[in-house]
PDB file of N, CA and C in Angstrom:
ATOM      1  N   MET A   1     -18.795  -2.409  -0.224  1.00  0.00           N
ATOM      2  CA  MET A   1     -18.077  -1.785   0.793  1.00  0.00           C
ATOM      3  C   MET A   1     -18.172  -0.521   1.216  1.00  0.00           C
ATOM      4  N   HIS A   2     -18.711   0.355   2.201  1.00  0.00           N
ATOM      5  CA  HIS A   2     -17.888   1.511   2.546  1.00  0.00           C
ATOM      6  C   HIS A   2     -16.663   1.853   2.843  1.00  0.00           C
ATOM      7  N   ASN A   3     -16.350   2.799   3.024  1.00  0.00           N
ATOM      8  CA  ASN A   3     -14.733   3.493   2.962  1.00  0.00           C
ATOM      9  C   ASN A   3     -14.519   3.705   4.059  1.00  0.00           C
ATOM     10  N   PRO A   4     -14.272   3.402   5.225  1.00  0.00           N
ATOM     11  CA  PRO A   4     -14.442   4.192   6.578  1.00  0.00           C
ATOM     12  C   PRO A   4     -13.100   5.103   6.645  1.00  0.00           C
ATOM     13  N   TRP A   5     -12.085   5.021   5.570  1.00  0.00           N
ATOM     14  CA  TRP A   5     -11.133   6.126   5.716  1.00  0.00           C
ATOM     15  C   TRP A   5     -11.374   7.576   4.354  1.00  0.00           C
ATOM     16  N   SER A   6     -10.931   8.735   5.151  1.00  0.00           N
ATOM     17  CA  SER A   6     -11.126   9.845   4.136  1.00  0.00           C
ATOM     18  C   SER A   6     -10.098   9.546   3.010  1.00  0.00           C
ATOM     19  N   SER A   7     -10.122  10.221   2.346  1.00  0.00           N
ATOM     20  CA  SER A   7      -9.151   9.508   0.859  1.00  0.00           C
ATOM     21  C   SER A   7      -7.937  10.358   1.185  1.00  0.00           C
ATOM     22  N   ASP A   8      -7.947  11.206   2.285  1.00  0.00           N
ATOM     23  CA  ASP A   8      -6.751  11.775   2.947  1.00  0.00           C
ATOM     24  C   ASP A   8      -5.617  10.444   3.777  1.00  0.00           C
ATOM     25  N   TRP A   9      -6.518   9.968   4.434  1.00  0.00           N
ATOM     26  CA  TRP A   9      -5.499   8.835   4.718  1.00  0.00           C
ATOM     27  C   TRP A   9      -5.311   7.447   3.750  1.00  0.00           C
ATOM     28  N   THR A  10      -6.457   7.191   3.112  1.00  0.00           N
ATOM     29  CA  THR A  10      -6.330   6.611   2.129  1.00  0.00           C
ATOM     30  C   THR A  10      -4.873   7.082   1.342  1.00  0.00           C
ATOM     31  N   ARG A  11      -4.701   8.110   0.628  1.00  0.00           N
ATOM     32  CA  ARG A  11      -3.608   8.538  -0.090  1.00  0.00           C
ATOM     33  C   ARG A  11      -2.247   8.317   0.677  1.00  0.00           C
ATOM     34  N   VAL A  12      -2.095   8.207   2.400  1.00  0.00           N
ATOM     35  CA  VAL A  12      -1.492   8.158   2.770  1.00  0.00           C
ATOM     36  C   VAL A  12      -0.706   6.858   3.317  1.00  0.00           C
ATOM     37  N   VAL A  13      -1.683   5.742   3.591  1.00  0.00           N
ATOM     38  CA  VAL A  13      -1.570   4.443   4.221  1.00  0.00           C
ATOM     39  C   VAL A  13      -1.545   3.730   2.442  1.00  0.00           C
ATOM     40  N   LEU A  14      -2.113   3.907   1.240  1.00  0.00           N
ATOM     41  CA  LEU A  14      -2.539   2.911   0.447  1.00  0.00           C
ATOM     42  C   LEU A  14      -0.553   2.699  -0.361  1.00  0.00           C
ATOM     43  N   PRO A  15      -0.132   3.579  -0.304  1.00  0.00           N
ATOM     44  CA  PRO A  15       1.618   3.682  -1.330  1.00  0.00           C
ATOM     45  C   PRO A  15       2.452   2.285  -0.230  1.00  0.00           C
ATOM     46  N   LEU A  16       2.329   2.830   1.302  1.00  0.00           N
ATOM     47  CA  LEU A  16       3.302   1.662   2.241  1.00  0.00           C
ATOM     48  C   LEU A  16       2.451   0.228   2.146  1.00  0.00           C
ATOM     49  N   THR A  17       1.318   0.199   2.100  1.00  0.00           N
ATOM     50  CA  THR A  17       0.498  -1.230   2.425  1.00  0.00           C
ATOM     51  C   THR A  17       0.900  -1.774   1.090  1.00  0.00           C
ATOM     52  N   VAL A  18       0.831  -0.983  -0.392  1.00  0.00           N
ATOM     53  CA  VAL A  18       0.607  -1.790  -1.692  1.00  0.00           C
ATOM     54  C   VAL A  18       2.333  -2.453  -1.508  1.00  0.00           C
ATOM     55  N   LEU A  19       3.261  -1.542  -1.404  1.00  0.00           N
ATOM     56  CA  LEU A  19       4.367  -2.030  -0.677  1.00  0.00           C
ATOM     57  C   LEU A  19       5.248  -2.920  -0.106  1.00  0.00           C
ATOM     58  N   VAL A  20       4.416  -3.510   0.981  1.00  0.00           N
ATOM     59  CA  VAL A  20       4.305  -4.404   1.578  1.00  0.00           C
ATOM     60  C   VAL A  20       3.811  -5.413   1.437  1.00  0.00           C
ATOM     61  N   LEU A  21       2.548  -5.442   0.790  1.00  0.00           N
ATOM     62  CA  LEU A  21       1.808  -6.596   0.614  1.00  0.00           C
ATOM     63  C   LEU A  21       2.380  -6.869  -1.046  1.00  0.00           C
ATOM     64  N   LEU A  22       3.534  -6.397  -1.534  1.00  0.00           N
ATOM     65  CA  LEU A  22       3.976  -7.223  -2.826  1.00  0.00           C
ATOM     66  C   LEU A  22       5.359  -7.490  -2.230  1.00  0.00           C
ATOM     67  N   GLU A  23       5.758  -6.898  -1.162  1.00  0.00           N
ATOM     68  CA  GLU A  23       7.176  -7.853  -0.586  1.00  0.00           C
ATOM     69  C   GLU A  23       6.616  -9.156  -0.284  1.00  0.00           C
ATOM     70  N   GLU A  24       5.551  -9.081   0.465  1.00  0.00           N
ATOM     71  CA  GLU A  24       5.270 -10.576   0.950  1.00  0.00           C
ATOM     72  C   GLU A  24       4.570 -11.243  -0.005  1.00  0.00           C
ATOM     73  N   LYS A  25       4.247 -11.088  -1.248  1.00  0.00           N
ATOM     74  CA  LYS A  25       4.163 -12.081  -2.052  1.00  0.00           C
ATOM     75  C   LYS A  25       3.845 -11.162  -3.664  1.00  0.00           C
ATOM     76  N   PRO A  26       4.861 -11.134  -4.862  1.00  0.00           N
ATOM     77  CA  PRO A  26       4.420 -10.831  -6.076  1.00  0.00           C
ATOM     78  C   PRO A  26       2.939 -11.019  -6.722  1.00  0.00           C
ATOM     79  N   ALA A  27       2.035  -9.990  -7.063  1.00  0.00           N
ATOM     80  CA  ALA A  27       0.711 -10.340  -7.664  1.00  0.00           C
ATOM     81  C   ALA A  27       0.765  -9.861  -8.489  1.00  0.00           C
ATOM     82  N   HIS A  28      -0.513  -9.989  -9.528  1.00  0.00           N
ATOM     83  CA  HIS A  28      -1.120  -9.131 -10.429  1.00  0.00           C
ATOM     84  C   HIS A  28      -2.349  -8.312  -9.852  1.00  0.00           C
ATOM     85  N   GLY A  29      -2.624  -7.218 -10.745  1.00  0.00           N
ATOM     86  CA  GLY A  29      -3.436  -6.371 -10.306  1.00  0.00           C
ATOM     87  C   GLY A  29      -4.736  -6.513  -9.495  1.00  0.00           C
ATOM     88  N   TYR A  30      -5.516  -7.498  -9.635  1.00  0.00           N
ATOM     89  CA  TYR A  30      -6.461  -8.090  -9.419  1.00  0.00           C
ATOM     90  C   TYR A  30      -6.784  -8.599  -8.155  1.00  0.00           C
ATOM     91  N   LEU A  31      -5.753  -9.593  -7.926  1.00  0.00           N
ATOM     92  CA  LEU A  31      -5.295 -10.203  -6.565  1.00  0.00           C
ATOM     93  C   LEU A  31      -4.970  -9.119  -5.858  1.00  0.00           C
ATOM     94  N   LEU A  32      -3.842  -8.318  -6.230  1.00  0.00           N
ATOM     95  CA  LEU A  32      -3.300  -7.412  -5.304  1.00  0.00           C
ATOM     96  C   LEU A  32      -4.747  -6.460  -4.592  1.00  0.00           C
ATOM     97  N   LEU A  33      -5.481  -6.013  -5.452  1.00  0.00           N
ATOM     98  CA  LEU A  33      -6.904  -5.525  -5.397  1.00  0.00           C
ATOM     99  C   LEU A  33      -7.410  -5.844  -3.834  1.00  0.00           C
ATOM    100  N   GLU A  34      -7.960  -7.415  -4.173  1.00  0.00           N
ATOM    101  CA  GLU A  34      -8.751  -8.196  -3.426  1.00  0.00           C
ATOM    102  C   GLU A  34      -7.363  -8.484  -1.779  1.00  0.00           C
ATOM    103  N   ARG A  35      -6.177  -8.645  -1.875  1.00  0.00           N
ATOM    104  CA  ARG A  35      -5.653  -8.648  -0.391  1.00  0.00           C
ATOM    105  C   ARG A  35      -5.688  -7.090  -0.006  1.00  0.00           C
ATOM    106  N   LEU A  36      -5.725  -6.308  -0.843  1.00  0.00           N
ATOM    107  CA  LEU A  36      -5.712  -4.736  -0.338  1.00  0.00           C
ATOM    108  C   LEU A  36      -6.811  -4.834   0.693  1.00  0.00           C
ATOM    109  N   THR A  37      -7.975  -4.827  -0.199  1.00  0.00           N
ATOM    110  CA  THR A  37      -9.150  -4.700   0.850  1.00  0.00           C
ATOM    111  C   THR A  37      -9.616  -5.963   2.085  1.00  0.00           C
ATOM    112  N   GLU A  38      -8.684  -6.510   2.197  1.00  0.00           N
ATOM    113  CA  GLU A  38      -8.774  -7.949   3.174  1.00  0.00           C
ATOM    114  C   GLU A  38      -8.050  -7.371   4.159  1.00  0.00           C
ATOM    115  N   ALA A  39      -6.975  -6.568   3.467  1.00  0.00           N
ATOM    116  CA  ALA A  39      -5.872  -6.298   4.854  1.00  0.00           C
ATOM    117  C   ALA A  39      -6.247  -4.988   5.554  1.00  0.00           C
ATOM    118  N   THR A  40      -7.375  -4.024   4.666  1.00  0.00           N
ATOM    119  CA  THR A  40      -7.436  -3.211   5.240  1.00  0.00           C
ATOM    120  C   THR A  40      -8.860  -2.253   5.453  1.00  0.00           C
ATOM    121  N   GLY A  41      -9.708  -3.820   4.821  1.00  0.00           N
ATOM    122  CA  GLY A  41     -11.065  -3.577   5.056  1.00  0.00           C
ATOM    123  C   GLY A  41     -11.295  -2.220   4.455  1.00  0.00           C
ATOM    124  N   VAL A  42     -10.948  -1.856   3.508  1.00  0.00           N
ATOM    125  CA  VAL A  42     -11.010  -0.688   2.510  1.00  0.00           C
ATOM    126  C   VAL A  42     -11.157  -0.933   1.296  1.00  0.00           C
ATOM    127  N   PRO A  43     -12.207  -1.188   0.248  1.00  0.00           N
ATOM    128  CA  PRO A  43     -12.195  -0.943  -0.857  1.00  0.00           C
ATOM    129  C   PRO A  43     -11.087  -0.025  -1.511  1.00  0.00           C
ATOM    130  N   VAL A  44     -10.576  -0.657  -2.288  1.00  0.00           N
ATOM    131  CA  VAL A  44      -9.836   0.070  -3.102  1.00  0.00           C
ATOM    132  C   VAL A  44      -9.820  -0.505  -4.664  1.00  0.00           C
ATOM    133  N   THR A  45      -9.935   0.620  -5.734  1.00  0.00           N
ATOM    134  CA  THR A  45     -10.612   0.514  -6.860  1.00  0.00           C
ATOM    135  C   THR A  45      -9.387   0.183  -7.982  1.00  0.00           C
ATOM    136  N   GLY A  46      -9.323  -0.599  -8.847  1.00  0.00           N
ATOM    137  CA  GLY A  46      -8.523  -0.374 -10.196  1.00  0.00           C
ATOM    138  C   GLY A  46      -8.199   0.923 -10.428  1.00  0.00           C
ATOM    139  N   GLY A  47      -8.801   2.050 -10.768  1.00  0.00           N
ATOM    140  CA  GLY A  47      -8.654   3.629 -10.779  1.00  0.00           C
ATOM    141  C   GLY A  47      -7.560   4.155  -9.849  1.00  0.00           C
ATOM    142  N   THR A  48      -7.457   3.519  -8.139  1.00  0.00           N
ATOM    143  CA  THR A  48      -6.795   3.519  -7.501  1.00  0.00           C
ATOM    144  C   THR A  48      -5.282   3.463  -7.904  1.00  0.00           C
ATOM    145  N   LEU A  49      -5.481   2.122  -7.811  1.00  0.00           N
ATOM    146  CA  LEU A  49      -4.574   1.068  -7.780  1.00  0.00           C
ATOM    147  C   LEU A  49      -3.411   1.261  -8.971  1.00  0.00           C
ATOM    148  N   TYR A  50      -4.012   1.524  -9.986  1.00  0.00           N
ATOM    149  CA  TYR A  50      -3.059   1.076 -11.188  1.00  0.00           C
ATOM    150  C   TYR A  50      -2.173   2.503 -11.677  1.00  0.00           C
ATOM    151  N   PRO A  51      -2.917   3.345 -11.044  1.00  0.00           N
ATOM    152  CA  PRO A  51      -2.035   4.598 -11.522  1.00  0.00           C
ATOM    153  C   PRO A  51      -0.620   5.085 -10.450  1.00  0.00           C
ATOM    154  N   LEU A  52      -0.755   4.410  -9.452  1.00  0.00           N
ATOM    155  CA  LEU A  52       0.205   3.937  -8.397  1.00  0.00           C
ATOM    156  C   LEU A  52       1.471   3.286  -8.440  1.00  0.00           C
ATOM    157  N   LEU A  53       0.429   2.126  -9.448  1.00  0.00           N
ATOM    158  CA  LEU A  53       1.492   1.133  -9.346  1.00  0.00           C
ATOM    159  C   LEU A  53       2.687   1.766 -10.669  1.00  0.00           C
ATOM    160  N   ALA A  54       1.980   2.350 -11.843  1.00  0.00           N
ATOM    161  CA  ALA A  54       2.747   3.177 -12.501  1.00  0.00           C
ATOM    162  C   ALA A  54       3.540   4.016 -12.585  1.00  0.00           C
ATOM    163  N   ARG A  55       3.655   4.792 -11.274  1.00  0.00           N
ATOM    164  CA  ARG A  55       4.539   5.665 -10.171  1.00  0.00           C
ATOM    165  C   ARG A  55       5.344   4.941  -9.782  1.00  0.00           C
ATOM    166  N   PHE A  56       5.009   3.771  -9.258  1.00  0.00           N
ATOM    167  CA  PHE A  56       5.990   3.217  -8.537  1.00  0.00           C
ATOM    168  C   PHE A  56       6.774   2.812  -9.429  1.00  0.00           C
ATOM    169  N   GLY A  57       6.756   2.234 -10.633  1.00  0.00           N
ATOM    170  CA  GLY A  57       7.422   1.700 -11.940  1.00  0.00           C
ATOM    171  C   GLY A  57       8.348   3.004 -12.751  1.00  0.00           C
ATOM    172  N   ASP A  58       7.494   4.077 -12.383  1.00  0.00           N
ATOM    173  CA  ASP A  58       8.344   4.954 -12.795  1.00  0.00           C
ATOM    174  C   ASP A  58       9.668   5.277 -11.971  1.00  0.00           C
ATOM    175  N   ARG A  59       9.346   5.382 -10.601  1.00  0.00           N
ATOM    176  CA  ARG A  59      10.245   5.035  -9.579  1.00  0.00           C
ATOM    177  C   ARG A  59      11.291   4.293  -9.433  1.00  0.00           C
ATOM    178  N   GLY A  60      10.667   3.128 -10.218  1.00  0.00           N
ATOM    179  CA  GLY A  60      11.661   2.138  -9.814  1.00  0.00           C
ATOM    180  C   GLY A  60      11.314   1.362  -8.931  1.00  0.00           C
ATOM    181  N   TRP A  61      10.661   1.323  -8.037  1.00  0.00           N
ATOM    182  CA  TRP A  61      10.375   0.578  -6.780  1.00  0.00           C
ATOM    183  C   TRP A  61       9.303  -0.542  -7.082  1.00  0.00           C
ATOM    184  N   VAL A  62       8.861  -0.719  -8.116  1.00  0.00           N
ATOM    185  CA  VAL A  62       8.072  -1.801  -8.429  1.00  0.00           C
ATOM    186  C   VAL A  62       8.241  -2.211 -10.055  1.00  0.00           C
ATOM    187  N   GLU A  63       8.597  -3.612 -10.313  1.00  0.00           N
ATOM    188  CA  GLU A  63       9.097  -4.018 -11.800  1.00  0.00           C
ATOM    189  C   GLU A  63       7.440  -4.850 -11.893  1.00  0.00           C
ATOM    190  N   PHE A  64       7.397  -5.264 -13.078  1.00  0.00           N
ATOM    191  CA  PHE A  64       6.393  -6.565 -13.472  1.00  0.00           C
ATOM    192  C   PHE A  64       6.749  -7.298 -14.770  1.00  0.00           C
ATOM    193  N   GLU A  65       6.787  -8.420 -14.653  1.00  0.00           N
ATOM    194  CA  GLU A  65       6.479  -9.422 -15.772  1.00  0.00           C
ATOM    195  C   GLU A  65       5.016  -9.865 -16.235  1.00  0.00           C
ATOM    196  N   TRP A  66       5.187 -10.024 -17.536  1.00  0.00           N
ATOM    197  CA  TRP A  66       3.949 -10.440 -18.251  1.00  0.00           C
ATOM    198  C   TRP A  66       3.746 -12.375 -17.925  1.00  0.00           C
ATOM    199  N   GLU A  67       3.127 -12.542 -17.187  1.00  0.00           N
ATOM    200  CA  GLU A  67       2.511 -14.133 -16.945  1.00  0.00           C
ATOM    201  C   GLU A  67       1.481 -14.361 -17.982  1.00  0.00           C
ATOM    202  N   HIS A  68       1.480 -15.218 -18.492  1.00  0.00           N
ATOM    203  CA  HIS A  68       0.726 -15.825 -19.557  1.00  0.00           C
ATOM    204  C   HIS A  68       0.076 -17.150 -19.305  1.00  0.00           C
ATOM    205  N   GLU A  69      -1.109 -17.360 -19.649  1.00  0.00           N
ATOM    206  CA  GLU A  69      -2.377 -18.609 -18.906  1.00  0.00           C
ATOM    207  C   GLU A  69      -1.930 -19.012 -20.217  1.00  0.00           C
ATOM    208  N   VAL A  70      -2.808 -20.252 -20.150  1.00  0.00           N
ATOM    209  CA  VAL A  70      -2.860 -21.000 -21.501  1.00  0.00           C
ATOM    210  C   VAL A  70      -4.405 -20.349 -22.271  1.00  0.00           C
ATOM    211  N   THR A  71      -5.197 -20.188 -21.226  1.00  0.00           N
ATOM    212  CA  THR A  71      -6.571 -19.940 -21.785  1.00  0.00           C
ATOM    213  C   THR A  71      -6.636 -18.336 -21.356  1.00  0.00           C
ATOM    214  N   GLY A  72      -6.795 -17.072 -22.041  1.00  0.00           N
ATOM    215  CA  GLY A  72      -7.472 -15.832 -21.342  1.00  0.00           C
ATOM    216  C   GLY A  72      -5.615 -15.100 -21.758  1.00  0.00           C
ATOM    217  N   PRO A  73      -6.089 -13.855 -21.344  1.00  0.00           N
ATOM    218  CA  PRO A  73      -4.981 -12.988 -21.403  1.00  0.00           C
ATOM    219  C   PRO A  73      -4.095 -12.895 -20.844  1.00  0.00           C
ATOM    220  N   GLY A  74      -2.850 -12.363 -21.464  1.00  0.00           N
ATOM    221  CA  GLY A  74      -1.647 -12.564 -20.480  1.00  0.00           C
ATOM    222  C   GLY A  74      -2.033 -11.379 -18.867  1.00  0.00           C
ATOM    223  N   ARG A  75      -1.273 -11.158 -17.785  1.00  0.00           N
ATOM    224  CA  ARG A  75      -1.518 -10.347 -16.909  1.00  0.00           C
ATOM    225  C   ARG A  75       0.218  -9.550 -16.743  1.00  0.00           C
ATOM    226  N   LYS A  76      -0.200  -8.300 -15.681  1.00  0.00           N
ATOM    227  CA  LYS A  76       1.263  -7.844 -14.984  1.00  0.00           C
ATOM    228  C   LYS A  76       1.315  -8.729 -13.859  1.00  0.00           C
ATOM    229  N   VAL A  77       2.462  -9.350 -13.397  1.00  0.00           N
ATOM    230  CA  VAL A  77       2.789  -9.738 -12.054  1.00  0.00           C
ATOM    231  C   VAL A  77       3.801  -8.837 -11.500  1.00  0.00           C
ATOM    232  N   PHE A  78       3.509  -7.838 -10.609  1.00  0.00           N
ATOM    233  CA  PHE A  78       4.184  -6.700 -10.019  1.00  0.00           C
ATOM    234  C   PHE A  78       4.858  -7.236  -8.646  1.00  0.00           C
ATOM    235  N   ARG A  79       6.505  -7.046  -8.935  1.00  0.00           N
ATOM    236  CA  ARG A  79       7.081  -7.111  -7.471  1.00  0.00           C
ATOM    237  C   ARG A  79       7.575  -6.324  -6.970  1.00  0.00           C
ATOM    238  N   VAL A  80       8.059  -5.883  -5.973  1.00  0.00           N
ATOM    239  CA  VAL A  80       9.144  -4.723  -4.907  1.00  0.00           C
ATOM    240  C   VAL A  80      10.096  -5.201  -5.712  1.00  0.00           C
ATOM    241  N   THR A  81      11.156  -4.062  -6.144  1.00  0.00           N
ATOM    242  CA  THR A  81      12.736  -4.319  -6.524  1.00  0.00           C
ATOM    243  C   THR A  81      13.300  -3.748  -5.242  1.00  0.00           C
ATOM    244  N   GLY A  82      14.782  -3.208  -5.334  1.00  0.00           N
ATOM    245  CA  GLY A  82      15.457  -3.254  -4.037  1.00  0.00           C
ATOM    246  C   GLY A  82      14.975  -1.744  -3.491  1.00  0.00           C
ATOM    247  N   ALA A  83      15.097  -1.208  -4.606  1.00  0.00           N
ATOM    248  CA  ALA A  83      14.617   0.042  -4.179  1.00  0.00           C
ATOM    249  C   ALA A  83      13.301   0.567  -3.697  1.00  0.00           C
ATOM    250  N   GLY A  84      12.327  -0.568  -3.999  1.00  0.00           N
ATOM    251  CA  GLY A  84      11.225  -0.253  -3.318  1.00  0.00           C
ATOM    252  C   GLY A  84      11.159  -0.306  -1.715  1.00  0.00           C
ATOM    253  N   ARG A  85      12.379  -1.809  -1.590  1.00  0.00           N
ATOM    254  CA  ARG A  85      12.116  -2.177  -0.220  1.00  0.00           C
ATOM    255  C   ARG A  85      12.659  -1.192   0.751  1.00  0.00           C
ATOM    256  N   GLU A  86      14.073  -0.450   0.260  1.00  0.00           N
ATOM    257  CA  GLU A  86      14.554   0.714   0.891  1.00  0.00           C
ATOM    258  C   GLU A  86      13.595   2.010   0.989  1.00  0.00           C
ATOM    259  N   HIS A  87      12.699   1.953   0.577  1.00  0.00           N
ATOM    260  CA  HIS A  87      11.386   3.190   0.287  1.00  0.00           C
ATOM    261  C   HIS A  87      10.505   2.035   1.380  1.00  0.00           C
ATOM    262  N   ALA A  88      10.026   1.634   0.869  1.00  0.00           N
ATOM    263  CA  ALA A  88       9.210   0.687   2.060  1.00  0.00           C
ATOM    264  C   ALA A  88       9.770   1.074   3.644  1.00  0.00           C
ATOM    265  N   ASP A  89      11.307   0.903   4.030  1.00  0.00           N
ATOM    266  CA  ASP A  89      11.674   0.935   5.448  1.00  0.00           C
ATOM    267  C   ASP A  89      11.808   2.459   5.629  1.00  0.00           C
ATOM    268  N   ALA A  90      12.029   3.172   4.737  1.00  0.00           N
ATOM    269  CA  ALA A  90      12.086   4.632   4.665  1.00  0.00           C
ATOM    270  C   ALA A  90      10.409   5.208   5.629  1.00  0.00           C
ATOM    271  N   LEU A  91       9.350   4.447   4.718  1.00  0.00           N
ATOM    272  CA  LEU A  91       8.173   5.055   5.426  1.00  0.00           C
ATOM    273  C   LEU A  91       7.805   4.387   6.399  1.00  0.00           C
ATOM    274  N   LEU A  92       8.301   3.149   6.481  1.00  0.00           N
ATOM    275  CA  LEU A  92       7.703   2.287   8.180  1.00  0.00           C
ATOM    276  C   LEU A  92       8.592   2.997   9.194  1.00  0.00           C
ATOM    277  N   HIS A  93       9.887   3.491   8.554  1.00  0.00           N
ATOM    278  CA  HIS A  93      10.142   4.354   9.919  1.00  0.00           C
ATOM    279  C   HIS A  93       9.566   5.626  10.019  1.00  0.00           C
ATOM    280  N   GLU A  94       9.436   6.193   9.073  1.00  0.00           N
ATOM    281  CA  GLU A  94       8.244   7.543   9.226  1.00  0.00           C
ATOM    282  C   GLU A  94       7.050   7.211   9.730  1.00  0.00           C
ATOM    283  N   TRP A  95       6.404   6.378   9.728  1.00  0.00           N
ATOM    284  CA  TRP A  95       4.786   6.247  10.203  1.00  0.00           C
ATOM    285  C   TRP A  95       5.236   5.679  11.876  1.00  0.00           C
ATOM    286  N   GLN A  96       6.422   4.807  12.213  1.00  0.00           N
ATOM    287  CA  GLN A  96       6.363   4.976  13.283  1.00  0.00           C
ATOM    288  C   GLN A  96       6.543   6.386  13.963  1.00  0.00           C
ATOM    289  N   LEU A  97       7.297   6.934  13.648  1.00  0.00           N
ATOM    290  CA  LEU A  97       7.322   8.392  14.006  1.00  0.00           C
ATOM    291  C   LEU A  97       6.420   9.417  14.258  1.00  0.00           C
ATOM    292  N   VAL A  98       5.359   9.244  13.582  1.00  0.00           N
ATOM    293  CA  VAL A  98       4.197   9.818  13.094  1.00  0.00           C
ATOM    294  C   VAL A  98       3.408   8.869  14.265  1.00  0.00           C
ATOM    295  N   LYS A  99       3.213   8.061  14.510  1.00  0.00           N
ATOM    296  CA  LYS A  99       2.550   7.248  15.559  1.00  0.00           C
ATOM    297  C   LYS A  99       3.087   7.032  17.074  1.00  0.00           C
ATOM    298  N   LYS A 100       3.817   7.326  17.229  1.00  0.00           N
ATOM    299  CA  LYS A 100       4.578   8.035  18.407  1.00  0.00           C
ATOM    300  C   LYS A 100       3.873   9.476  18.831  1.00  0.00           C
ATOM    301  N   THR A 101       4.435  10.253  17.714  1.00  0.00           N
ATOM    302  CA  THR A 101       4.308  11.593  18.087  1.00  0.00           C
ATOM    303  C   THR A 101       1.910  11.642  18.458  1.00  0.00           C
ATOM    304  N   LEU A 102       1.323  11.035  17.727  1.00  0.00           N
ATOM    305  CA  LEU A 102      -0.097  11.029  17.374  1.00  0.00           C
ATOM    306  C   LEU A 102      -0.534  10.260  19.158  1.00  0.00           C
ATOM    307  N   ASP A 103      -0.049   9.186  19.144  1.00  0.00           N
ATOM    308  CA  ASP A 103       0.116   8.935  20.573  1.00  0.00           C
ATOM    309  C   ASP A 103       0.391   9.560  21.850  1.00  0.00           C
ATOM    310  N   ALA A 104       1.816  10.360  21.711  1.00  0.00           N
ATOM    311  CA  ALA A 104       1.632  11.343  22.769  1.00  0.00           C
ATOM    312  C   ALA A 104       0.462  12.526  23.257  1.00  0.00           C
ATOM    313  N   VAL A 105      -0.142  13.062  21.643  1.00  0.00           N
ATOM    314  CA  VAL A 105      -0.702  13.360  21.723  1.00  0.00           C
ATOM    315  C   VAL A 105      -1.827  13.482  22.240  1.00  0.00           C
ATOM    316  N   ALA A 106      -2.821  12.129  21.799  1.00  0.00           N
ATOM    317  CA  ALA A 106      -3.793  11.629  22.314  1.00  0.00           C
ATOM    318  C   ALA A 106      -3.725  11.416  23.563  1.00  0.00           C
ATOM    319  N   SER A 107      -2.669  11.288  24.072  1.00  0.00           N
ATOM    320  CA  SER A 107      -2.423  10.447  25.884  1.00  0.00           C
ATOM    321  C   SER A 107      -2.798  11.841  26.738  1.00  0.00           C
ATOM    322  N   ARG A 108      -1.855  13.167  26.098  1.00  0.00           N
ATOM    323  CA  ARG A 108      -1.983  14.405  26.839  1.00  0.00           C
ATOM    324  C   ARG A 108      -3.504  14.998  26.593  1.00  0.00           C
ATOM    325  N   ARG A 109      -3.989  14.886  25.271  1.00  0.00           N
ATOM    326  CA  ARG A 109      -5.750  14.824  25.199  1.00  0.00           C
ATOM    327  C   ARG A 109      -6.617  13.788  26.371  1.00  0.00           C
ATOM    328  N   ARG A 110      -5.609  12.652  26.435  1.00  0.00           N
ATOM    329  CA  ARG A 110      -7.389  12.138  27.289  1.00  0.00           C
ATOM    330  C   ARG A 110      -6.791  12.331  28.850  1.00  0.00           C
ATOM    331  N   ARG A 111      -6.025  13.226  29.712  1.00  0.00           N
ATOM    332  CA  ARG A 111      -4.868  13.628  30.447  1.00  0.00           C
ATOM    333  C   ARG A 111      -5.795  15.165  30.864  1.00  0.00           C
ATOM    334  N   GLY A 112      -6.228  15.497  29.646  1.00  0.00           N
ATOM    335  CA  GLY A 112      -6.571  16.574  29.721  1.00  0.00           C
ATOM    336  C   GLY A 112      -8.225  16.446  29.502  1.00  0.00           C
ATOM    337  N   ASN A 113      -8.837  15.600  29.488  1.00  0.00           N
ATOM    338  CA  ASN A 113     -10.193  15.431  29.536  1.00  0.00           C
ATOM    339  C   ASN A 113     -10.321  14.892  30.878  1.00  0.00           C
ATOM    340  N   SER A 114      -9.356  14.812  31.746  1.00  0.00           N
ATOM    341  CA  SER A 114     -10.285  13.706  32.879  1.00  0.00           C
ATOM    342  C   SER A 114     -10.560  14.237  34.190  1.00  0.00           C
TER     343      SER A 114
END
């Protein structure tokens, strides 16, 4: 699958998207990768996701529990903490400000091209 977003946009959008998806439902890494791809249409790799989850853990925004299956190895199930919800709220607020600004600029541009 081709990534339609530049790496700059992926770095901007991915952290908020991960927090929102984990708020909806805790998940292990592979399931979260599937949910990210489904939600965004952008293929995300473990090499991108797992370091992000580690940083979020260091900052206290996510935590994990080991889930053990009868067969196979255990896996980490990630969930958002209260601090992670507060951070997601702040990011969503900032995103609304960015969106409002970009919508206004795009509107001016369209009027100027008419």
